Short mmCIF file of C-alpha atoms in Angstrom, two decimals:
data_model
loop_
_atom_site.label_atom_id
_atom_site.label_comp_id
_atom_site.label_asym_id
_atom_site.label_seq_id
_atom_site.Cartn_x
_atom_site.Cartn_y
_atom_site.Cartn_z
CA UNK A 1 0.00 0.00 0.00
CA UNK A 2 2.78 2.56 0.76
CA UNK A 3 4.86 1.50 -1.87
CA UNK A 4 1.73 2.27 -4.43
CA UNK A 5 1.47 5.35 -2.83
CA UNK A 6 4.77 6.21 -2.75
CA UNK A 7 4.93 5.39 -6.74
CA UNK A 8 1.89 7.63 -7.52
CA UNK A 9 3.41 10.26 -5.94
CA UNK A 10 6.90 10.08 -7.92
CA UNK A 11 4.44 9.67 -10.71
CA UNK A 12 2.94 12.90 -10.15
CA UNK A 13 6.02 14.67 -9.24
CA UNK A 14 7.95 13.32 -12.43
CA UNK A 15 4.41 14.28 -14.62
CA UNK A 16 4.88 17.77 -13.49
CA UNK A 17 8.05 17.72 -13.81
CA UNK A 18 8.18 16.82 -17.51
CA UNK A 19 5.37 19.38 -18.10
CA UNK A 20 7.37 22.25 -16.65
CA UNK A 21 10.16 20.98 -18.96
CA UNK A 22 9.08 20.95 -21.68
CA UNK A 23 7.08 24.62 -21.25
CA UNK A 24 10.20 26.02 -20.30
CA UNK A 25 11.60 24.71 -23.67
CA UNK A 26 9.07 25.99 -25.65
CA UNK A 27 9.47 29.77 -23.74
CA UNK A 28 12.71 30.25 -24.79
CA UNK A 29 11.95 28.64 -28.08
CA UNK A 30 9.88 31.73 -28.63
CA UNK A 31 11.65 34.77 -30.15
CA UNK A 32 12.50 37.61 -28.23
CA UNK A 33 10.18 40.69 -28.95
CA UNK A 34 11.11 44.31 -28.81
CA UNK A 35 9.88 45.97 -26.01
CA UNK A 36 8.99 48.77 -27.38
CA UNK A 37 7.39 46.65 -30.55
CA UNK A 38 3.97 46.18 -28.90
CA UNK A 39 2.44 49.24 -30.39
CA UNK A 40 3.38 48.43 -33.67
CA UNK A 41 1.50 46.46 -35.90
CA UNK A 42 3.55 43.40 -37.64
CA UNK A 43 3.07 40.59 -40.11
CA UNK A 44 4.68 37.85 -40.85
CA UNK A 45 7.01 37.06 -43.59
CA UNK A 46 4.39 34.17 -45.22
CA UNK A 47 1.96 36.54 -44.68
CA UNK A 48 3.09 39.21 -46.73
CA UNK A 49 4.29 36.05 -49.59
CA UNK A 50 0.95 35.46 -49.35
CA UNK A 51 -0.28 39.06 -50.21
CA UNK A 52 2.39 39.56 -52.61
CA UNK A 53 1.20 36.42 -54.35
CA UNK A 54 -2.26 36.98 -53.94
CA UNK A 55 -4.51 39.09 -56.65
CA UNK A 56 -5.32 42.32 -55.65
CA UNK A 57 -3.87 45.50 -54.53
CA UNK A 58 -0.53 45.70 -53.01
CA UNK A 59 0.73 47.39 -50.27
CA UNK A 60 3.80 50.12 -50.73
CA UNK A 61 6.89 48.42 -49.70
CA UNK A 62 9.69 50.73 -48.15
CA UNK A 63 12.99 49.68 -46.96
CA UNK A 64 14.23 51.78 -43.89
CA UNK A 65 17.48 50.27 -42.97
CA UNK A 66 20.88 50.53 -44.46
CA UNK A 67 21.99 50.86 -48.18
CA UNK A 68 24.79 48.51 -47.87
CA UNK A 69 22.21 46.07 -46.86
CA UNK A 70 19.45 46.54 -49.47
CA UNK A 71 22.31 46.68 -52.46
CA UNK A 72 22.58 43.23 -51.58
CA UNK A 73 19.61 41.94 -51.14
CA UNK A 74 15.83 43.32 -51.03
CA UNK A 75 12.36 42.63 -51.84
CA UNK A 76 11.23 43.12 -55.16
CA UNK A 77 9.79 46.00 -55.78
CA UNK A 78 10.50 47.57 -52.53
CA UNK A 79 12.01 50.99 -52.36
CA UNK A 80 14.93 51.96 -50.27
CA UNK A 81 14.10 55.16 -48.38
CA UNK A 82 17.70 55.64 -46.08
CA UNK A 83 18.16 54.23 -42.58
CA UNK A 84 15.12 55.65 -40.55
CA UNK A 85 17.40 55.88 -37.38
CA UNK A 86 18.81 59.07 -39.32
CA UNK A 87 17.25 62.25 -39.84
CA UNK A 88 17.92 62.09 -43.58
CA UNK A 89 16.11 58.70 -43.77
CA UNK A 90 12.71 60.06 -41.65
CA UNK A 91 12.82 63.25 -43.91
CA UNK A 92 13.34 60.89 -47.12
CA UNK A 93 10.17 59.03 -45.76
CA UNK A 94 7.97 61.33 -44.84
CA UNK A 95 8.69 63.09 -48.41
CA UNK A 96 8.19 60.46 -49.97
CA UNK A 97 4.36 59.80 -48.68
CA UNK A 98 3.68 63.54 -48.62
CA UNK A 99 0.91 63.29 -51.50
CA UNK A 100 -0.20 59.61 -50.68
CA UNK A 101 -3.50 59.58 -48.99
CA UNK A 102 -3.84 58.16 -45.69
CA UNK A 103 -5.51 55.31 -45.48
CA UNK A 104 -2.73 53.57 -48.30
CA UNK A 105 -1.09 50.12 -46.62
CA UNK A 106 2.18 50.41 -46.74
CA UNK A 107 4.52 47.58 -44.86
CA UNK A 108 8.02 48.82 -43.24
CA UNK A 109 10.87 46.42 -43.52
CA UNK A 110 14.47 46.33 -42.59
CA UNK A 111 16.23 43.16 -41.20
CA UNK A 112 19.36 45.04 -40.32
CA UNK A 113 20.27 42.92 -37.47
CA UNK A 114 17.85 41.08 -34.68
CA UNK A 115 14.14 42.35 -34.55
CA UNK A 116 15.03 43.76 -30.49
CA UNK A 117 18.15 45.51 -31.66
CA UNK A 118 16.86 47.51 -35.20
CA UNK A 119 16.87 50.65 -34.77
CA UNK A 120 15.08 51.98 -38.25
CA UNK A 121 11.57 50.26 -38.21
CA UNK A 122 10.46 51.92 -34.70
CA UNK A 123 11.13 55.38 -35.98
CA UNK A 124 9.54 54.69 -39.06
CA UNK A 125 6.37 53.30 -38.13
CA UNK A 126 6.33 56.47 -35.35
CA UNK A 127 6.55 58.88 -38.37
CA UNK A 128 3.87 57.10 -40.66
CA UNK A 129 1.46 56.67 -37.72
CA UNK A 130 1.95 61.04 -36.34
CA UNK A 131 1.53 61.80 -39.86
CA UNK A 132 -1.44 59.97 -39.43
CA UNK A 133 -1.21 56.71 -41.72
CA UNK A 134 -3.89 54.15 -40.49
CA UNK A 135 -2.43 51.49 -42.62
CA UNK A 136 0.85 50.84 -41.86
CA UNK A 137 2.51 47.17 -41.02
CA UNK A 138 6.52 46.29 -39.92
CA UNK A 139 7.22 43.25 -41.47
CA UNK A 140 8.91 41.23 -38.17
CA UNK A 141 11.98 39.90 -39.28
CA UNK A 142 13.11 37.88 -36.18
CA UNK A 143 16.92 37.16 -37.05
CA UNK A 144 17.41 39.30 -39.61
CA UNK A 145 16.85 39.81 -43.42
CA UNK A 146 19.47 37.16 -45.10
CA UNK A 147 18.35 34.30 -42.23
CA UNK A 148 14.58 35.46 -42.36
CA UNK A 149 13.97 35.94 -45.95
CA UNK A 150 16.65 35.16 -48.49
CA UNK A 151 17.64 31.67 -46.84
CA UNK A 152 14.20 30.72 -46.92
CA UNK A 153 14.07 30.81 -50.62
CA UNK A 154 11.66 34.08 -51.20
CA UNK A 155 12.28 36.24 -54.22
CA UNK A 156 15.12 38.64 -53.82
CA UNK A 157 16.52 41.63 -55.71
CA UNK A 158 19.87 43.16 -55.97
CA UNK A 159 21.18 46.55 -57.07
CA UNK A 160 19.59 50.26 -56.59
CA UNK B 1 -8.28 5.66 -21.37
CA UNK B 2 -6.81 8.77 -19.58
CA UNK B 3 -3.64 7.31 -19.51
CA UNK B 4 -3.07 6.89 -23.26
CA UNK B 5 -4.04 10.64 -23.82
CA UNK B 6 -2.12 12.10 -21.10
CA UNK B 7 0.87 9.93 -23.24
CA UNK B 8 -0.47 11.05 -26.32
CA UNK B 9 -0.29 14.76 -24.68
CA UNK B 10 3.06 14.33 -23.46
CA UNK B 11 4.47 13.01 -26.70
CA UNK B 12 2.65 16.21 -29.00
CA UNK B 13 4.38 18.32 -26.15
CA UNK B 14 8.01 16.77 -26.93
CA UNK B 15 7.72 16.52 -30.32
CA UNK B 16 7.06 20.13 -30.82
CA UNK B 17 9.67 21.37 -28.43
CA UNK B 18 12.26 19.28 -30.20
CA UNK B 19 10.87 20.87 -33.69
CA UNK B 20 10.91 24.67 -32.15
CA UNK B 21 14.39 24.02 -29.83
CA UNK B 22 16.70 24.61 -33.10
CA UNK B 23 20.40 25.93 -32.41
CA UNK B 24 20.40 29.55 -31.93
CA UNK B 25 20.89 31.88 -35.01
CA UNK B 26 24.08 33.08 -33.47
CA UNK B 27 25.97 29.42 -33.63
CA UNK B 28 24.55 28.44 -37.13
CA UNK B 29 26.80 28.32 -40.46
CA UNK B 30 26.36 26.88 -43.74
CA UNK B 31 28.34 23.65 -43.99
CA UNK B 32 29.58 24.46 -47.25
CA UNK B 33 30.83 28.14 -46.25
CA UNK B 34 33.36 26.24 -43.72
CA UNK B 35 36.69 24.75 -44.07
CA UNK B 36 36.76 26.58 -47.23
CA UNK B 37 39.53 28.99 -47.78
CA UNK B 38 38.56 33.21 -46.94
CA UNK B 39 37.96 34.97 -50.71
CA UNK B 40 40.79 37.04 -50.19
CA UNK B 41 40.28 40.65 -50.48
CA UNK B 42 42.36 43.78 -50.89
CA UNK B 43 40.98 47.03 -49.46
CA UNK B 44 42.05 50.18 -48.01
CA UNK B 45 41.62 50.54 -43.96
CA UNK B 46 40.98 53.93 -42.37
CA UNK B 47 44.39 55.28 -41.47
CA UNK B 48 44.97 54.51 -45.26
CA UNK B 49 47.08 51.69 -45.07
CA UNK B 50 46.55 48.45 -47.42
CA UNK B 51 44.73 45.69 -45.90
CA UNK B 52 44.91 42.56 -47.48
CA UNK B 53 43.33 39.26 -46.05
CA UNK B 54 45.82 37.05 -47.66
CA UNK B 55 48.68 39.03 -45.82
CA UNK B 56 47.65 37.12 -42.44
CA UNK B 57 48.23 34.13 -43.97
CA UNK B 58 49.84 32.11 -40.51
CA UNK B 59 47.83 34.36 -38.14
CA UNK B 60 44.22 33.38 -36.78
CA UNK B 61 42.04 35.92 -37.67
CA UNK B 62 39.07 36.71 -36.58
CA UNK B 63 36.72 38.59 -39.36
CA UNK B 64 34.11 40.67 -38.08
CA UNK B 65 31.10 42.67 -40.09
CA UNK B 66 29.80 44.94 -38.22
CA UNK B 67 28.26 48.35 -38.48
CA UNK B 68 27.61 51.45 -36.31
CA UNK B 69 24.29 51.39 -36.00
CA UNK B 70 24.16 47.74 -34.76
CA UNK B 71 23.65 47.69 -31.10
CA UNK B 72 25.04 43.85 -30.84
CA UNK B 73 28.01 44.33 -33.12
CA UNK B 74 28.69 47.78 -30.12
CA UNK B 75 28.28 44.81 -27.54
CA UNK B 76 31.22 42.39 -29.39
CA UNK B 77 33.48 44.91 -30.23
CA UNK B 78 35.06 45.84 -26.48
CA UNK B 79 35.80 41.73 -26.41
CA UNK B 80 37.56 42.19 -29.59
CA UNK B 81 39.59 44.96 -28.30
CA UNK B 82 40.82 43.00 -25.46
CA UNK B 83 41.02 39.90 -27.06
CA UNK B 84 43.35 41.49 -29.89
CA UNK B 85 45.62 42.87 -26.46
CA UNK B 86 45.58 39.49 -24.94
CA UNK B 87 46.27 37.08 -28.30
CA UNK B 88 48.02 39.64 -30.45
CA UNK B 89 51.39 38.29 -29.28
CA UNK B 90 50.30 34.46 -29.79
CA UNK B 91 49.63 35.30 -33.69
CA UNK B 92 45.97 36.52 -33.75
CA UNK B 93 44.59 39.08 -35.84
CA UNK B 94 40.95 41.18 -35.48
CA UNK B 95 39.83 42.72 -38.86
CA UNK B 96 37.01 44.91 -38.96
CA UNK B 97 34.62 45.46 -42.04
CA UNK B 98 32.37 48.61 -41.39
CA UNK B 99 29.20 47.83 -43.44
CA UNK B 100 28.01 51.59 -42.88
CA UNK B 101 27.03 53.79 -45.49
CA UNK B 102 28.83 56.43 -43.97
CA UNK B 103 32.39 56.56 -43.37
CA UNK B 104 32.60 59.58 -41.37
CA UNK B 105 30.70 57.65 -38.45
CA UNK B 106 32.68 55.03 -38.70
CA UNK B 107 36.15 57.36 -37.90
CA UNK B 108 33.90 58.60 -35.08
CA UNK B 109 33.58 55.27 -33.88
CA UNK B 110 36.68 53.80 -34.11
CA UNK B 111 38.32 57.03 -32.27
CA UNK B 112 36.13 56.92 -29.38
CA UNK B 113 36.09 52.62 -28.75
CA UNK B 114 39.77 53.03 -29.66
CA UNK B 115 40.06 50.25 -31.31
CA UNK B 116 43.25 48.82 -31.77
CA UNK B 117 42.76 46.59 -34.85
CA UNK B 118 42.53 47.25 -38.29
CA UNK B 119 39.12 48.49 -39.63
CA UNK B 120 37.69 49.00 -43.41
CA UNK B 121 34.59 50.24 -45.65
CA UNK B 122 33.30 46.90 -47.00
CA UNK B 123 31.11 46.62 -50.01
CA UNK B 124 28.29 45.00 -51.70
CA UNK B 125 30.74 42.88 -53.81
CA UNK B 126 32.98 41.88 -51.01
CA UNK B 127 29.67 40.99 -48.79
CA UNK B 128 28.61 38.77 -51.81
CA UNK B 129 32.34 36.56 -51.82
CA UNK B 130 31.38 35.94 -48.21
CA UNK B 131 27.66 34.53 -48.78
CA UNK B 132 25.88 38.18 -48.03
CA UNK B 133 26.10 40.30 -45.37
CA UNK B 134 22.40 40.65 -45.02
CA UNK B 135 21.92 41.38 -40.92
CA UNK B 136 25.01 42.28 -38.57
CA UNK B 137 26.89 40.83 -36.78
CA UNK B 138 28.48 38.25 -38.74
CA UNK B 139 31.62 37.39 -37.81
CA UNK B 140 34.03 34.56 -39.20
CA UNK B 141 36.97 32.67 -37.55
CA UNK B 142 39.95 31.73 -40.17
CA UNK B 143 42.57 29.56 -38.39
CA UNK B 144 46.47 29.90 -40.29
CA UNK B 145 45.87 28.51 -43.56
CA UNK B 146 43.58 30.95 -44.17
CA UNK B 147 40.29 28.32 -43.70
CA UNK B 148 37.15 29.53 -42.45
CA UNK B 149 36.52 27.57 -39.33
CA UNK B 150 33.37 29.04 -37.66
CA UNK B 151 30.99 31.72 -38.52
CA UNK B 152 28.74 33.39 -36.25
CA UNK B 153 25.95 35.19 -36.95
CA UNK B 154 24.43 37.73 -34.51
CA UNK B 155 26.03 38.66 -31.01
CA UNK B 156 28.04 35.54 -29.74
CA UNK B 157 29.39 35.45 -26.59
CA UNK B 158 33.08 36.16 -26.07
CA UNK B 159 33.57 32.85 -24.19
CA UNK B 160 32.48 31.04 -27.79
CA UNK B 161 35.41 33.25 -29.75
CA UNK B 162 37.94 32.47 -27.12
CA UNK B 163 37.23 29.08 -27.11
CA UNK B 164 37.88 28.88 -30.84
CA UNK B 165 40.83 31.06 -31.17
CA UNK B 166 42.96 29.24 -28.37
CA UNK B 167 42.37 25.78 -29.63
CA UNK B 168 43.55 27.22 -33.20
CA UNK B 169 46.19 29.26 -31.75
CA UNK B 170 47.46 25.82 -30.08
CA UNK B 171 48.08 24.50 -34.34
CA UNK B 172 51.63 25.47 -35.30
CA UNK B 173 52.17 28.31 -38.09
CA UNK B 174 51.87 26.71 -41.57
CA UNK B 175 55.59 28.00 -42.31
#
């Protein structure tokens, strides 16, 4: 009688015990998010393959991280716009959507480096959103553009 | 009856956390971009002098992208510093590729981190030779033949690059 008793408590102890494994694996299986990210609204890489793919109107694509980067390798059809963490690149945007009317989706990408560490696509969206764009998406890029994108076998473009 | 579906529950449960628990981006290279000798490249570094990969050919070098604006690459770059003071003498080498746009900020940069290795302007072409330089860092470890060994991609701890270096410090010079 003990010894069942002692078994179904080892049992229970291990069943827990693998539970709180194995969510504890799955947490930091989860990518980091930007703090400062949860005001911004994202999608997904597949689901903006899927739009691109899809019939219909497209969104504007603007690239807001560095040239170096985008010379190598950007979406196609995206336009590069200057790093957004400079002034030159936030002026370059907001000329650039000075006639376009507001409610136009447009979907910020940059992939410069980890999605917690860019510093382009938070000023960006800011600038879109005060200038009072109501359509406006970051396109999360949780490693980075090359890892995220290219290695994954989407379409790519090179050059200005 | 409960039993089977708390095993069924617990076996869904592993098998997705051994699908989602893949190695860290930071660790993961392309088989085929190691053991394969560094494209060797010629370019200009920022006091002006000529600085050619090929030309540290018996040194382990350690080749780091990296840009200004690139909070992790800030993070690395201190290690580098010291670990270019503590291994210079054993024949290790730091060379730094700026992949900013603007060179000015890089001077800036180098002058106040006082960095005490050899830094240069990369390019789009150079970027290409090493697979693309598309997200920073991305740093590669070439032991004295001039082999790539390891490449990183994203912050890596400084314990990781040590670990490296020494054990290919410890191979005699190919000369």
């Amino acid at each position: 009688m003990v010894a069942e008793f002692t078994t179904m408590r080892l049992h229970s102890y291990s069943t827990v015990l693998v539970v709180l494994t194995l969510l504890t694996g799955l947490t930091l299986s989860v990518p980091a998010q930007a703090a400062d990210s949860t005001n911004m609204k994202t999608l997904t890489v597949e689901e903006l393959v899927q739009t691109l793919n899809a019939n219909g109107a497209k969104p504007l694509l603007f690239h807001v991280g560095s040239h170096m980067l985008y010379v190598q390798a950007h979406i196609p059809g995206s336009e590069y716009l200057g790093a957004s963490s400079t002034s030159q690149g936030i002026q370059n945007l907001a000329k650039r959507v000075s006639d376009l009317p507001k409610k136009t989706a447009i979907v910020l990408y940059c992939g410069c480096c980890p999605w917690s560490h860019c510093p382009n696509v938070n000023p960006a969206y800011d600038t879109l959103r005060q200038m009072g764009f109501t359509n406006v998406k970051v396109l999360y890029l949780a490693n980075n553009f090359g890892t995220d994108w290219v290695d994954k076998g989407y379409p790519v473009a090179k050059g200005d | 009856m409960k039993r089977t579906i708390f095993i069924l529950v617990v076996a869904a449960l592993l098998v997705a956390w051994l699908v989602l628990r893949r190695p860290p981006a930071a660790h993961r290279g392309g088989v085929g971009e190691l053991l394969r000798p560094a494209p060797d490249f010629s370019l200009t570094d920022l006091s002006g002098a000529k600085l050619i990969l090929s030309g540290y050919r018996g040194k382990v070098v350690l080749l780091d992208f990296w840009a200004t604006w690139c909070d992790p690459c800030k993070t690395e770059i201190p290690h580098f510093i010291e670990m270019q003071n503590r291994y210079g003498r054993q024949g290790f080498q730091v060379i730094g590729i700026s992949m900013d746009d603007d060179e000015k900020l890089v001077r800036e940069f180098q002058q106040q981190f006082k960095m005490n290795y050899p830094v240069a302007m990369g390019n789009a072409d150079l970027a290409g030779q090493y697979g693309g330089i598309l997200g920073l860092p991305i740093t590669f470890v070439l032991d004295r033949q001039g082999r790539i060994t390891a490449r990183h991609i994203g912050a890596t701890d400084a314990s990781v690059f040590e670990a490296e270096i020494r054990k290919l410090l410890e191979t005699p010079s190919p000369d």
